[in-house]
Amino acid sequence: MGKLLILARYIFLVYATDINEKRKHIHITYSQVGFKRSCKFWLEPIIELDENKKGDFTDKELNEIKKLIEENLETLK
């Protein structure tokens, strides 16, 4: 697991096991004491949430994460 960026309260990371996936994506985690949430966003061809891996984030949090991805897309790629 490699941390790419920490923004607001979220950690943006990649997993070495994902190296063979064709579409670029990013995993996002958020931890509080005793509680961890994570989700996955595709970076191409458009930025979109992987609906199968949206974790326990609220819609508001997911929108905030998407906005952070849009603002930092080049760094994340």
Backbone as a chain_set.jsonl record, in Angstrom:
{"seq": "MGKLLILARYIFLVYATDINEKRKHIHITYSQVGFKRSCKFWLEPIIELDENKKGDFTDKELNEIKKLIEENLETLK", "coords": {"N": [[0.861, -1.169, 0.0], [0.635, 2.139, -0.924], [0.809, 5.384, 0.161], [-0.39, 8.17, -1.433], [-1.322, 10.754, -1.121], [-2.493, 12.991, 1.36], [-5.349, 14.532, 2.189], [-7.471, 16.911, 3.619], [-9.308, 15.025, 5.724], [-8.813, 12.619, 4.629], [-7.087, 9.78, 3.269], [-5.352, 9.109, 0.394], [-4.622, 6.405, -1.611], [-2.747, 3.697, -3.192], [-2.73, 0.244, -4.136], [-0.351, -2.327, -4.416], [-1.174, -4.723, -5.51], [-3.032, -4.014, -7.37], [-1.853, -3.464, -9.771], [-2.236, -4.637, -12.264], [-4.71, -3.859, -13.161], [-6.704, -2.367, -15.667], [-7.889, 0.178, -15.812], [-7.115, 3.326, -14.404], [-7.207, 4.046, -10.957], [-8.107, 5.059, -7.593], [-7.783, 4.476, -4.117], [-9.494, 5.427, -1.187], [-9.221, 6.229, 2.19], [-10.471, 6.623, 5.514], [-9.947, 7.108, 8.855], [-11.05, 6.719, 12.177], [-10.855, 6.498, 15.708], [-10.906, 3.155, 16.242], [-12.55, 2.695, 14.016], [-12.789, 2.305, 10.591], [-13.095, 3.456, 7.295], [-13.439, 2.923, 3.77], [-13.162, 3.591, 0.241], [-13.444, 3.427, -3.374], [-12.421, 5.111, -6.258], [-12.713, 5.506, -9.734], [-10.369, 6.873, -12.001], [-10.263, 7.27, -14.67], [-12.147, 6.52, -17.645], [-13.539, 8.743, -16.861], [-13.96, 10.531, -13.774], [-15.292, 8.592, -11.347], [-17.272, 6.973, -8.865], [-16.644, 3.705, -7.705], [-19.203, 1.718, -7.511], [-19.418, -0.726, -6.243], [-17.612, -0.584, -4.257], [-18.024, 1.45, -2.253], [-18.015, 1.783, 0.418], [-18.794, 2.918, 3.768], [-19.292, 5.582, 3.531], [-20.97, 8.747, 3.629], [-23.236, 10.353, 1.308], [-22.58, 13.036, 1.139], [-19.906, 13.039, 2.032], [-18.761, 11.454, 0.003], [-19.141, 13.124, -2.202], [-17.478, 15.229, -1.413], [-14.998, 13.926, -1.447], [-14.819, 13.28, -4.178], [-14.627, 15.851, -5.264], [-12.145, 16.64, -4.187], [-10.524, 14.82, -5.537], [-10.899, 15.694, -8.192], [-9.686, 18.219, -8.033], [-7.063, 17.511, -7.622], [-6.208, 15.797, -9.587], [-4.105, 15.405, -11.527], [-1.844, 15.011, -9.894], [-2.614, 12.661, -8.579], [-2.78, 10.842, -10.67]], "CA": [[0.0, 0.0, 0.0], [1.417, 3.358, -0.986], [0.067, 6.624, 0.352], [-0.056, 9.182, -2.424], [-1.724, 12.092, -0.732], [-3.403, 13.127, 2.496], [-6.092, 15.78, 2.032], [-8.544, 17.028, 4.607], [-9.187, 13.9, 6.666], [-8.775, 11.418, 3.802], [-5.806, 9.289, 2.771], [-5.477, 8.596, -0.966], [-3.572, 5.413, -1.73], [-2.81, 2.642, -4.209], [-2.284, -1.068, -3.682], [0.525, -2.992, -5.378], [-1.915, -5.81, -6.159], [-3.89, -3.441, -8.418], [-0.997, -3.069, -10.874], [-2.705, -5.185, -13.537], [-6.016, -3.315, -13.561], [-6.543, -1.541, -16.866], [-8.309, 1.553, -15.551], [-6.496, 3.943, -13.235], [-8.143, 4.298, -9.858], [-7.512, 5.441, -6.313], [-8.518, 4.074, -2.92], [-9.527, 6.5, -0.197], [-9.575, 5.736, 3.515], [-10.678, 7.575, 6.602], [-9.922, 6.351, 10.107], [-11.268, 7.286, 13.495], [-10.512, 5.493, 16.712], [-11.689, 1.926, 16.175], [-13.477, 2.656, 12.89], [-12.126, 2.657, 9.333], [-13.926, 3.393, 6.096], [-12.681, 3.077, 2.538], [-13.912, 3.534, -1.003], [-12.596, 3.399, -4.573], [-12.862, 5.944, -7.365], [-12.031, 5.391, -11.018], [-9.827, 8.149, -12.455], [-10.44, 7.366, -16.115], [-12.071, 7.7, -18.503], [-14.043, 9.875, -16.087], [-13.895, 10.297, -12.33], [-16.562, 8.05, -10.859], [-17.23, 6.061, -7.739], [-16.881, 2.281, -7.927], [-20.393, 1.472, -6.691], [-19.219, -1.95, -5.468], [-16.655, -0.322, -3.18], [-18.234, 2.808, -1.763], [-17.85, 1.799, 1.868], [-19.855, 3.479, 4.599], [-19.272, 7.035, 3.429], [-22.236, 9.402, 3.293], [-23.213, 11.001, -0.005], [-21.862, 14.303, 1.309], [-18.477, 12.72, 2.069], [-18.363, 10.994, -1.33], [-19.041, 14.321, -3.046], [-16.282, 15.94, -0.98], [-13.855, 13.156, -1.946], [-14.771, 13.463, -5.635], [-14.128, 17.209, -5.505], [-10.71, 16.611, -3.895], [-9.894, 14.106, -6.653], [-10.909, 16.592, -9.351], [-8.725, 19.292, -7.8], [-5.698, 16.965, -7.528], [-6.193, 14.682, -10.522], [-2.781, 15.187, -12.127], [-0.981, 14.434, -8.864], [-3.047, 11.301, -8.305], [-2.454, 9.988, -11.82]], "C": [[0.902, 1.225, 0.0], [0.536, 4.587, -0.837], [0.544, 7.631, -0.679], [-0.261, 10.582, -1.895], [-2.614, 12.011, 0.5], [-4.034, 14.506, 2.371], [-7.269, 15.78, 2.983], [-8.36, 15.89, 5.607], [-9.045, 12.564, 5.939], [-7.356, 11.076, 3.364], [-6.065, 8.64, 1.415], [-4.31, 7.642, -1.201], [-3.809, 4.439, -2.874], [-2.296, 1.354, -3.574], [-1.449, -1.717, -4.78], [-0.217, -4.091, -6.137], [-2.819, -5.316, -7.284], [-3.12, -3.123, -9.694], [-1.522, -3.541, -12.232], [-4.081, -4.689, -13.964], [-5.817, -2.331, -14.697], [-6.908, -0.076, -16.65], [-7.605, 2.087, -14.316], [-7.566, 4.25, -12.2], [-7.368, 4.638, -8.601], [-8.412, 4.926, -5.19], [-8.42, 5.214, -1.909], [-9.959, 5.888, 1.132], [-9.746, 6.904, 4.476], [-10.752, 6.762, 7.884], [-10.235, 7.243, 11.301], [-10.918, 6.182, 14.471], [-11.468, 4.299, 16.593], [-12.618, 1.796, 14.99], [-12.749, 3.119, 11.635], [-13.093, 2.484, 8.167], [-13.028, 3.52, 4.876], [-13.613, 2.99, 1.34], [-12.914, 3.578, -2.157], [-13.241, 4.273, -5.642], [-12.041, 5.628, -8.6], [-11.564, 6.779, -11.424], [-9.994, 8.345, -13.956], [-11.451, 6.337, -16.578], [-12.672, 8.956, -17.868], [-13.895, 9.531, -14.608], [-15.265, 9.81, -11.87], [-16.321, 7.047, -9.747], [-17.429, 4.629, -8.219], [-18.016, 1.903, -6.977], [-20.269, 0.216, -5.837], [-18.303, -1.735, -4.274], [-16.804, 1.102, -2.67], [-18.189, 2.912, -0.241], [-19.046, 2.387, 2.591], [-19.859, 4.998, 4.571], [-20.668, 7.559, 3.12], [-22.111, 10.005, 1.894], [-22.441, 12.312, 0.054], [-20.352, 14.061, 1.309], [-17.97, 12.268, 0.702], [-18.233, 12.167, -2.307], [-17.804, 15.138, -2.701], [-15.022, 15.244, -1.512], [-13.713, 13.352, -3.455], [-14.209, 14.838, -5.989], [-12.616, 17.277, -5.251], [-9.943, 15.894, -5.011], [-9.812, 15.01, -7.872], [-9.845, 17.67, -9.222], [-7.273, 18.806, -7.835], [-5.47, 15.811, -8.503], [-4.805, 14.393, -11.09], [-1.812, 14.556, -11.129], [-1.339, 12.977, -8.616], [-2.736, 10.347, -9.448], [-0.982, 9.687, -11.843]], "O": [[1.816, 1.338, 0.817], [-0.383, 4.798, -1.628], [1.739, 7.909, -0.784], [0.523, 11.488, -2.18], [-3.394, 11.071, 0.655], [-3.344, 15.524, 2.439], [-7.971, 14.78, 3.133], [-7.326, 15.823, 6.271], [-9.145, 11.503, 6.555], [-6.534, 11.959, 3.12], [-6.893, 7.737, 1.298], [-3.151, 8.013, -1.018], [-4.898, 4.361, -3.443], [-1.534, 1.376, -2.608], [-1.815, -1.656, -5.954], [0.094, -4.353, -7.299], [-3.319, -6.12, -8.07], [-3.697, -2.556, -10.622], [-1.268, -2.892, -13.247], [-4.567, -5.068, -15.03], [-4.866, -1.549, -14.69], [-6.296, 0.811, -17.244], [-7.505, 1.396, -13.302], [-8.68, 4.658, -12.53], [-6.144, 4.523, -8.55], [-9.638, 4.939, -5.302], [-7.388, 5.876, -1.798], [-10.927, 5.131, 1.198], [-9.234, 8.004, 4.266], [-11.543, 5.823, 7.979], [-9.746, 8.368, 11.408], [-10.707, 5.038, 14.066], [-12.672, 4.423, 16.816], [-13.417, 0.86, 14.953], [-12.16, 4.199, 11.618], [-13.812, 1.489, 8.077], [-11.975, 4.153, 4.941], [-14.694, 2.404, 1.405], [-11.71, 3.742, -1.955], [-14.442, 4.187, -5.897], [-10.819, 5.499, -8.527], [-12.279, 7.76, -11.217], [-9.878, 9.464, -14.455], [-11.59, 5.316, -15.905], [-12.366, 10.078, -18.27], [-13.724, 8.367, -14.247], [-16.264, 10.52, -11.987], [-15.295, 6.367, -9.706], [-18.296, 4.372, -9.055], [-17.804, 1.784, -5.77], [-20.942, 0.1, -4.812], [-18.216, -2.583, -3.386], [-15.843, 1.87, -2.653], [-18.312, 4.002, 0.317], [-20.17, 2.358, 2.088], [-20.375, 5.634, 5.49], [-21.451, 6.901, 2.435], [-21.007, 10.147, 1.366], [-21.724, 12.654, -0.887], [-19.604, 14.793, 0.661], [-16.876, 12.652, 0.287], [-17.324, 12.195, -3.136], [-17.15, 15.681, -3.592], [-14.093, 15.905, -1.974], [-12.607, 13.566, -3.953], [-13.405, 14.965, -6.913], [-11.889, 17.906, -6.02], [-8.846, 16.311, -5.384], [-8.767, 15.086, -8.518], [-9.174, 17.999, -10.2], [-6.358, 19.6, -8.054], [-4.627, 14.948, -8.261], [-4.383, 13.237, -11.123], [-1.044, 13.663, -11.489], [-0.448, 12.142, -8.46], [-2.459, 9.17, -9.216], [-0.51, 8.982, -12.735]]}, "num_chains": 1, "name": "protein.A"}
